[in-house]
C-alpha cells in the first residue's frame, strides 16, 4: 500500500484535517482517492459534531481511505470555499449537508464539472445532481413528532389544547418534510376542532436563540395560553422549554423534538419534554461512507430506494433509514444503542430519573 501524504500547508486546511491515508491503487496515481465531507454547522444541532463526524471518521478509518471532514459553521461562502479546497486537494468524492439548495447545487454542479462524484448527506439538494441521497424517512420523522405530541396531550387530558408549531429552517428540505409529517397528524385535529391551531413560524437556519425569541413572543401574544408545542428538533425544543421554565409552565406544556440529544433526553427524564425522535446516525454515516468509498474506487453500488427531486423530477438513488420515537420509557433504548452514554446522561441531577426509566 502506497501512503499518500499531502502537506497541510499546500492543502490550505487546518492542522489535523487530513486524518487518514489509504490505498490508492485503484485510482489515477496523480489523483489519490480522497473523500471530502462538509457538515453544515455546529449550532443548529449537536449531532453534526458529536455523532456524524465521529461515525463517518470511524467508517473511513476502518476502510483505510483518506478523508477530510470540515464544518462550514453556517457560512455559505465558507461552504463553497471548503468544497473548492477539497476538490483542489484531490477529493474524488464530495459528501455535503447543504445549507440551502441554491448554494448546495452550485457546489454539486462544480464538482460534477470536475469529475467529482457527490452524495447528498441527510439533506436533499433540490435541483441538485448528487449520485446518491442518504437520509432518514423524514416525513415519518415528522409523523412521529405529531403522534408523539398527540399522545402527550392525551396523557395530560388536555381539552381543546392550543398547539404552537416551530418549524425548522425554511431553506432545509428536511424541514419541509418534517412539517408534512406532523401536519398530516395535526391538521385533521385542528379541522375537527379537537385542537386549536396556535401560532406557527419557521426558524431561520434552525437558530436556537431565534427560536427562544420567537416562542417568547408567541407565548406573550397568546397570554400564556399555549398547551402544546411541536418543535421540529431538540435545539428548538430546548429553547421553548427554557422560555416555559421562565413562566413556570415547563412540564405542563408538552414539547417535541428530534435528534435524541443528551439535553433533550434529560428534558424527557424530568418531564419537561414530551418526546424526541432518535435517528441512528451511525447507520446513516455507515451507509453514506460505504457509498462514498465505493465511488472513490470508481464503483457504483445499487441502493434500495429512490426519491423524486420535486424541482427536476429526477429520481435520486436513495437510502432512507427508519426513525424511532423516544418517550420516558424508551430513553434507555438510545443508551443501549450506544448513541449516548449513561455517564453523560445520568449525571447527579438525573441519576434518580435514570434509574426510574431503567437506564443501565
Ligand atoms: C437534520 C436534523 C437537524 C437539523 C438541524 C436537519 O436537516 O435532519 O437532524 O436537527 O437539520 O441541524
GROMACS .gro file of C-alpha atoms and ligand atoms in nm:
model
  372
    1UNK     CA    1   0.000   0.000   0.000
    2UNK     CA    2   0.138   0.333  -0.100
    3UNK     CA    3   0.094   0.604   0.154
    4UNK     CA    4  -0.046   0.927   0.026
    5UNK     CA    5   0.074   1.235   0.201
    6UNK     CA    6  -0.041   1.584   0.123
    7UNK     CA    7   0.116   1.877   0.302
    8UNK     CA    8  -0.135   2.058   0.516
    9UNK     CA    9   0.001   2.394   0.413
   10UNK     CA   10  -0.043   2.316   0.047
   11UNK     CA   11  -0.387   2.184   0.119
   12UNK     CA   12  -0.474   2.508   0.294
   13UNK     CA   13  -0.652   2.312   0.561
   14UNK     CA   14  -0.639   2.331   0.937
   15UNK     CA   15  -0.392   2.101   1.111
   16UNK     CA   16  -0.545   1.764   1.175
   17UNK     CA   17  -0.783   1.795   0.882
   18UNK     CA   18  -0.614   1.516   0.692
   19UNK     CA   19  -0.657   1.223   0.913
   20UNK     CA   20  -0.618   0.903   0.725
   21UNK     CA   21  -0.409   0.776   0.444
   22UNK     CA   22  -0.513   0.492   0.229
   23UNK     CA   23  -0.463   0.260  -0.057
   24UNK     CA   24  -0.492   0.449  -0.383
   25UNK     CA   25  -0.407   0.157  -0.604
   26UNK     CA   26  -0.744   0.175  -0.775
   27UNK     CA   27  -0.701   0.532  -0.878
   28UNK     CA   28  -0.504   0.754  -1.104
   29UNK     CA   29  -0.175   0.778  -0.914
   30UNK     CA   30  -0.163   1.153  -0.962
   31UNK     CA   31  -0.504   1.191  -0.805
   32UNK     CA   32  -0.532   0.981  -0.490
   33UNK     CA   33  -0.883   0.889  -0.382
   34UNK     CA   34  -0.996   1.119  -0.112
   35UNK     CA   35  -1.339   1.179   0.032
   36UNK     CA   36  -1.440   1.530   0.130
   37UNK     CA   37  -1.728   1.585   0.371
   38UNK     CA   38  -1.886   1.922   0.451
   39UNK     CA   39  -2.102   1.942   0.763
   40UNK     CA   40  -2.340   2.239   0.793
   41UNK     CA   41  -2.278   2.392   1.135
   42UNK     CA   42  -2.239   2.300   1.499
   43UNK     CA   43  -2.511   2.522   1.648
   44UNK     CA   44  -2.839   2.403   1.496
   45UNK     CA   45  -2.789   2.056   1.641
   46UNK     CA   46  -2.514   1.884   1.838
   47UNK     CA   47  -2.542   1.580   1.615
   48UNK     CA   48  -2.311   1.705   1.337
   49UNK     CA   49  -2.001   1.732   1.553
   50UNK     CA   50  -2.078   1.477   1.821
   51UNK     CA   51  -2.228   1.199   1.609
   52UNK     CA   52  -2.194   1.240   1.231
   53UNK     CA   53  -1.829   1.340   1.237
   54UNK     CA   54  -1.740   1.059   1.478
   55UNK     CA   55  -1.921   0.785   1.287
   56UNK     CA   56  -1.804   0.899   0.943
   57UNK     CA   57  -1.447   0.918   1.069
   58UNK     CA   58  -1.470   0.566   1.212
   59UNK     CA   59  -1.608   0.428   0.884
   60UNK     CA   60  -1.339   0.594   0.672
   61UNK     CA   61  -1.062   0.489   0.909
   62UNK     CA   62  -1.185   0.129   0.911
   63UNK     CA   63  -1.173   0.128   0.530
   64UNK     CA   64  -0.830   0.294   0.525
   65UNK     CA   65  -0.938   0.573   0.292
   66UNK     CA   66  -0.812   0.925   0.300
   67UNK     CA   67  -1.075   1.177   0.404
   68UNK     CA   68  -1.128   1.534   0.508
   69UNK     CA   69  -1.427   1.636   0.718
   70UNK     CA   70  -1.491   2.009   0.754
   71UNK     CA   71  -1.770   2.214   0.906
   72UNK     CA   72  -1.899   2.527   0.729
   73UNK     CA   73  -2.032   2.670   1.059
   74UNK     CA   74  -2.342   2.805   0.890
   75UNK     CA   75  -2.142   3.016   0.644
   76UNK     CA   76  -2.248   2.964   0.282
   77UNK     CA   77  -1.939   3.131   0.140
   78UNK     CA   78  -1.714   2.918   0.359
   79UNK     CA   79  -1.909   2.615   0.240
   80UNK     CA   80  -1.816   2.685  -0.120
   81UNK     CA   81  -1.455   2.764  -0.030
   82UNK     CA   82  -1.421   2.435   0.156
   83UNK     CA   83  -1.562   2.247  -0.143
   84UNK     CA   84  -1.319   2.422  -0.379
   85UNK     CA   85  -1.026   2.340  -0.150
   86UNK     CA   86  -1.127   1.979  -0.111
   87UNK     CA   87  -1.151   1.938  -0.488
   88UNK     CA   88  -0.820   2.117  -0.544
   89UNK     CA   89  -0.663   1.891  -0.286
   90UNK     CA   90  -0.769   1.577  -0.464
   91UNK     CA   91  -1.114   1.487  -0.338
   92UNK     CA   92  -1.272   1.247  -0.585
   93UNK     CA   93  -1.593   1.223  -0.385
   94UNK     CA   94  -1.774   1.503  -0.207
   95UNK     CA   95  -2.042   1.446   0.054
   96UNK     CA   96  -2.240   1.751   0.158
   97UNK     CA   97  -2.506   1.858   0.406
   98UNK     CA   98  -2.625   2.170   0.227
   99UNK     CA   99  -2.706   2.499   0.399
  100UNK     CA  100  -2.966   2.566   0.131
  101UNK     CA  101  -3.043   2.411  -0.205
  102UNK     CA  102  -2.911   2.704  -0.411
  103UNK     CA  103  -2.560   2.705  -0.268
  104UNK     CA  104  -2.562   2.327  -0.238
  105UNK     CA  105  -2.646   2.295  -0.606
  106UNK     CA  106  -2.363   2.532  -0.702
  107UNK     CA  107  -2.119   2.308  -0.514
  108UNK     CA  108  -2.260   1.987  -0.666
  109UNK     CA  109  -2.255   2.131  -1.019
  110UNK     CA  110  -1.897   2.249  -0.985
  111UNK     CA  111  -1.791   1.910  -0.851
  112UNK     CA  112  -1.965   1.731  -1.134
  113UNK     CA  113  -1.792   1.951  -1.392
  114UNK     CA  114  -1.462   1.843  -1.243
  115UNK     CA  115  -1.544   1.475  -1.243
  116UNK     CA  116  -1.600   1.458  -0.868
  117UNK     CA  117  -1.879   1.226  -0.754
  118UNK     CA  118  -2.124   1.364  -0.497
  119UNK     CA  119  -2.356   1.248  -0.222
  120UNK     CA  120  -2.634   1.447  -0.052
  121UNK     CA  121  -2.594   1.355   0.312
  122UNK     CA  122  -2.907   1.393   0.527
  123UNK     CA  123  -3.049   1.687   0.328
  124UNK     CA  124  -3.161   1.660  -0.034
  125UNK     CA  125  -3.033   1.942  -0.255
  126UNK     CA  126  -3.332   2.042  -0.464
  127UNK     CA  127  -3.246   2.070  -0.831
  128UNK     CA  128  -2.914   1.905  -0.747
  129UNK     CA  129  -2.709   1.642  -0.920
  130UNK     CA  130  -2.584   1.416  -0.641
  131UNK     CA  131  -2.529   1.049  -0.727
  132UNK     CA  132  -2.696   0.943  -0.401
  133UNK     CA  133  -2.909   1.077  -0.120
  134UNK     CA  134  -2.865   0.917   0.223
  135UNK     CA  135  -3.103   1.016   0.499
  136UNK     CA  136  -3.397   0.905   0.712
  137UNK     CA  137  -3.761   0.885   0.616
  138UNK     CA  138  -3.812   1.247   0.710
  139UNK     CA  139  -4.188   1.258   0.660
  140UNK     CA  140  -4.202   0.970   0.906
  141UNK     CA  141  -3.985   1.171   1.149
  142UNK     CA  142  -4.249   1.445   1.140
  143UNK     CA  143  -4.531   1.195   1.174
  144UNK     CA  144  -4.373   1.053   1.489
  145UNK     CA  145  -4.348   1.408   1.627
  146UNK     CA  146  -4.716   1.481   1.555
  147UNK     CA  147  -4.828   1.149   1.702
  148UNK     CA  148  -4.595   1.197   1.998
  149UNK     CA  149  -4.743   1.536   2.079
  150UNK     CA  150  -5.092   1.391   2.045
  151UNK     CA  151  -5.005   1.111   2.287
  152UNK     CA  152  -4.865   1.353   2.546
  153UNK     CA  153  -5.167   1.586   2.519
  154UNK     CA  154  -5.397   1.287   2.560
  155UNK     CA  155  -5.199   1.169   2.864
  156UNK     CA  156  -5.247   1.518   3.012
  157UNK     CA  157  -5.620   1.500   2.929
  158UNK     CA  158  -5.585   1.834   2.754
  159UNK     CA  159  -5.914   1.972   2.623
  160UNK     CA  160  -5.909   2.175   2.304
  161UNK     CA  161  -5.539   2.245   2.350
  162UNK     CA  162  -5.382   2.537   2.166
  163UNK     CA  163  -5.087   2.396   1.972
  164UNK     CA  164  -4.795   2.610   1.855
  165UNK     CA  165  -4.554   2.496   1.584
  166UNK     CA  166  -4.189   2.588   1.541
  167UNK     CA  167  -4.074   2.464   1.204
  168UNK     CA  168  -3.714   2.410   1.101
  169UNK     CA  169  -3.517   2.624   0.861
  170UNK     CA  170  -3.721   2.726   0.556
  171UNK     CA  171  -3.420   2.653   0.336
  172UNK     CA  172  -3.378   2.295   0.460
  173UNK     CA  173  -3.580   2.048   0.252
  174UNK     CA  174  -3.593   1.822   0.557
  175UNK     CA  175  -3.786   2.090   0.746
  176UNK     CA  176  -4.048   2.080   0.470
  177UNK     CA  177  -4.070   1.701   0.502
  178UNK     CA  178  -4.089   1.707   0.884
  179UNK     CA  179  -4.372   1.963   0.857
  180UNK     CA  180  -4.553   1.748   0.603
  181UNK     CA  181  -4.533   1.461   0.851
  182UNK     CA  182  -4.652   1.639   1.166
  183UNK     CA  183  -4.918   1.837   0.987
  184UNK     CA  184  -5.063   1.515   0.847
  185UNK     CA  185  -5.140   1.433   1.210
  186UNK     CA  186  -5.222   1.780   1.348
  187UNK     CA  187  -5.420   1.942   1.064
  188UNK     CA  188  -5.713   1.697   1.085
  189UNK     CA  189  -5.725   1.759   1.460
  190UNK     CA  190  -5.739   2.135   1.404
  191UNK     CA  191  -6.002   2.089   1.138
  192UNK     CA  192  -6.233   1.874   1.351
  193UNK     CA  193  -6.197   2.110   1.647
  194UNK     CA  194  -6.011   1.867   1.875
  195UNK     CA  195  -5.713   2.103   1.882
  196UNK     CA  196  -5.689   2.476   1.833
  197UNK     CA  197  -5.435   2.593   1.577
  198UNK     CA  198  -5.199   2.830   1.755
  199UNK     CA  199  -4.907   3.035   1.624
  200UNK     CA  200  -4.671   2.878   1.369
  201UNK     CA  201  -4.335   3.002   1.249
  202UNK     CA  202  -4.024   2.871   1.075
  203UNK     CA  203  -3.691   2.923   1.249
  204UNK     CA  204  -3.428   3.052   1.005
  205UNK     CA  205  -3.115   2.834   1.000
  206UNK     CA  206  -3.263   2.633   1.288
  207UNK     CA  207  -3.113   2.902   1.512
  208UNK     CA  208  -3.186   2.807   1.873
  209UNK     CA  209  -3.156   3.164   2.005
  210UNK     CA  210  -3.400   3.291   1.743
  211UNK     CA  211  -3.633   3.005   1.839
  212UNK     CA  212  -3.632   3.130   2.201
  213UNK     CA  213  -3.722   3.482   2.089
  214UNK     CA  214  -3.995   3.359   1.856
  215UNK     CA  215  -4.151   3.140   2.124
  216UNK     CA  216  -4.137   3.416   2.386
  217UNK     CA  217  -4.337   3.636   2.151
  218UNK     CA  218  -4.581   3.357   2.076
  219UNK     CA  219  -4.642   3.298   2.445
  220UNK     CA  220  -4.685   3.667   2.526
  221UNK     CA  221  -4.924   3.722   2.238
  222UNK     CA  222  -5.124   3.419   2.342
  223UNK     CA  223  -5.138   3.538   2.706
  224UNK     CA  224  -4.957   3.218   2.801
  225UNK     CA  225  -5.239   3.007   2.651
  226UNK     CA  226  -5.027   2.757   2.458
  227UNK     CA  227  -5.086   2.399   2.561
  228UNK     CA  228  -4.851   2.203   2.338
  229UNK     CA  229  -4.555   2.281   2.115
  230UNK     CA  230  -4.444   2.097   1.804
  231UNK     CA  231  -4.078   2.192   1.793
  232UNK     CA  232  -3.903   2.045   1.490
  233UNK     CA  233  -3.579   1.949   1.665
  234UNK     CA  234  -3.428   1.924   2.011
  235UNK     CA  235  -3.244   2.256   1.987
  236UNK     CA  236  -3.569   2.439   1.914
  237UNK     CA  237  -3.746   2.232   2.179
  238UNK     CA  238  -3.490   2.323   2.442
  239UNK     CA  239  -3.528   2.693   2.357
  240UNK     CA  240  -3.904   2.654   2.409
  241UNK     CA  241  -3.852   2.472   2.739
  242UNK     CA  242  -3.619   2.748   2.862
  243UNK     CA  243  -3.897   3.002   2.797
  244UNK     CA  244  -4.161   2.779   2.955
  245UNK     CA  245  -3.941   2.749   3.266
  246UNK     CA  246  -3.925   3.128   3.299
  247UNK     CA  247  -4.304   3.127   3.303
  248UNK     CA  248  -4.345   2.832   3.537
  249UNK     CA  249  -4.503   2.629   3.257
  250UNK     CA  250  -4.239   2.360   3.197
  251UNK     CA  251  -4.374   2.010   3.244
  252UNK     CA  252  -4.729   2.136   3.189
  253UNK     CA  253  -4.688   2.203   2.817
  254UNK     CA  254  -4.563   1.907   2.617
  255UNK     CA  255  -4.283   1.988   2.371
  256UNK     CA  256  -4.146   1.766   2.096
  257UNK     CA  257  -3.802   1.742   1.940
  258UNK     CA  258  -3.571   1.535   1.725
  259UNK     CA  259  -3.212   1.408   1.740
  260UNK     CA  260  -3.205   1.237   2.083
  261UNK     CA  261  -2.966   1.500   2.206
  262UNK     CA  262  -2.837   1.437   2.560
  263UNK     CA  263  -3.003   1.756   2.686
  264UNK     CA  264  -3.333   1.651   2.526
  265UNK     CA  265  -3.318   1.307   2.685
  266UNK     CA  266  -3.260   1.477   3.022
  267UNK     CA  267  -3.556   1.707   2.950
  268UNK     CA  268  -3.766   1.397   2.883
  269UNK     CA  269  -3.646   1.227   3.202
  270UNK     CA  270  -3.760   1.520   3.419
  271UNK     CA  271  -4.085   1.561   3.225
  272UNK     CA  272  -4.011   1.893   3.055
  273UNK     CA  273  -4.008   1.741   2.706
  274UNK     CA  274  -4.271   1.503   2.572
  275UNK     CA  275  -4.061   1.313   2.324
  276UNK     CA  276  -3.776   1.318   2.075
  277UNK     CA  277  -3.707   1.126   1.756
  278UNK     CA  278  -3.399   0.909   1.755
  279UNK     CA  279  -3.224   0.874   1.423
  280UNK     CA  280  -2.946   0.619   1.442
  281UNK     CA  281  -2.682   0.844   1.287
  282UNK     CA  282  -2.432   0.557   1.290
  283UNK     CA  283  -2.647   0.375   1.032
  284UNK     CA  284  -2.670   0.689   0.822
  285UNK     CA  285  -2.296   0.758   0.839
  286UNK     CA  286  -2.211   0.393   0.766
  287UNK     CA  287  -2.442   0.382   0.464
  288UNK     CA  288  -2.310   0.709   0.323
  289UNK     CA  289  -1.946   0.614   0.389
  290UNK     CA  290  -1.994   0.282   0.214
  291UNK     CA  291  -2.128   0.456  -0.097
  292UNK     CA  292  -1.856   0.722  -0.086
  293UNK     CA  293  -1.583   0.460  -0.055
  294UNK     CA  294  -1.724   0.267  -0.350
  295UNK     CA  295  -1.744   0.585  -0.560
  296UNK     CA  296  -1.387   0.670  -0.467
  297UNK     CA  297  -1.287   0.337  -0.622
  298UNK     CA  298  -1.487   0.409  -0.932
  299UNK     CA  299  -1.753   0.161  -0.828
  300UNK     CA  300  -2.126   0.214  -0.812
  301UNK     CA  301  -2.344   0.035  -0.563
  302UNK     CA  302  -2.713  -0.029  -0.603
  303UNK     CA  303  -2.931   0.116  -0.330
  304UNK     CA  304  -3.285   0.015  -0.243
  305UNK     CA  305  -3.472   0.344  -0.272
  306UNK     CA  306  -3.541   0.641  -0.493
  307UNK     CA  307  -3.654   0.990  -0.403
  308UNK     CA  308  -3.800   1.223  -0.663
  309UNK     CA  309  -3.646   1.568  -0.667
  310UNK     CA  310  -3.958   1.789  -0.669
  311UNK     CA  311  -3.780   2.053  -0.878
  312UNK     CA  312  -3.644   1.842  -1.158
  313UNK     CA  313  -3.841   1.520  -1.132
  314UNK     CA  314  -3.509   1.334  -1.120
  315UNK     CA  315  -3.521   1.000  -0.938
  316UNK     CA  316  -3.230   1.016  -0.695
  317UNK     CA  317  -3.099   0.676  -0.579
  318UNK     CA  318  -3.155   0.691  -0.204
  319UNK     CA  319  -3.105   0.519   0.127
  320UNK     CA  320  -3.380   0.620   0.372
  321UNK     CA  321  -3.348   0.487   0.724
  322UNK     CA  322  -3.617   0.441   0.986
  323UNK     CA  323  -3.653   0.687   1.276
  324UNK     CA  324  -3.785   0.594   1.620
  325UNK     CA  325  -3.996   0.790   1.869
  326UNK     CA  326  -3.847   0.818   2.217
  327UNK     CA  327  -4.054   0.879   2.532
  328UNK     CA  328  -3.963   0.847   2.903
  329UNK     CA  329  -3.974   0.466   2.891
  330UNK     CA  330  -3.760   0.436   2.579
  331UNK     CA  331  -3.481   0.679   2.670
  332UNK     CA  332  -3.293   0.365   2.770
  333UNK     CA  333  -3.302   0.240   2.408
  334UNK     CA  334  -3.087   0.533   2.292
  335UNK     CA  335  -2.826   0.446   2.556
  336UNK     CA  336  -2.845   0.076   2.470
  337UNK     CA  337  -2.778   0.167   2.105
  338UNK     CA  338  -2.458   0.345   2.213
  339UNK     CA  339  -2.567   0.687   2.084
  340UNK     CA  340  -2.549   0.850   2.428
  341UNK     CA  341  -2.352   0.720   2.723
  342UNK     CA  342  -2.503   0.660   3.062
  343UNK     CA  343  -2.224   0.868   3.214
  344UNK     CA  344  -2.317   1.172   3.004
  345UNK     CA  345  -2.690   1.130   3.050
  346UNK     CA  346  -2.718   1.023   3.411
  347UNK     CA  347  -2.525   1.300   3.585
  348UNK     CA  348  -2.606   1.364   3.953
  349UNK     CA  349  -2.921   1.570   3.882
  350UNK     CA  350  -3.065   1.294   3.663
  351UNK     CA  351  -2.947   0.983   3.845
  352UNK     CA  352  -3.278   0.906   4.014
  353UNK     CA  353  -3.480   0.962   3.698
  354UNK     CA  354  -3.237   0.744   3.502
  355UNK     CA  355  -3.293   0.463   3.749
  356UNK     CA  356  -3.670   0.510   3.727
  357UNK     CA  357  -3.651   0.497   3.345
  358UNK     CA  358  -3.440   0.181   3.359
  359UNK     CA  359  -3.131   0.335   3.201
  360UNK     CA  360  -2.846   0.096   3.260
  361LIG     C1  361  -3.146   1.731   1.032
  361LIG     C2  362  -3.178   1.731   1.181
  361LIG     C3  363  -3.114   1.852   1.247
  361LIG     C4  364  -3.146   1.981   1.172
  361LIG     C5  365  -3.066   2.099   1.225
  361LIG     C6  366  -3.190   1.863   0.972
  361LIG     O1  367  -3.166   1.866   0.836
  361LIG     O2  368  -3.211   1.623   0.969
  361LIG     O3  369  -3.131   1.612   1.239
  361LIG     O4  370  -3.161   1.865   1.378
  361LIG     O5  371  -3.116   1.966   1.035
  361LIG     O6  372  -2.930   2.080   1.209
   0.00000   0.00000   0.00000
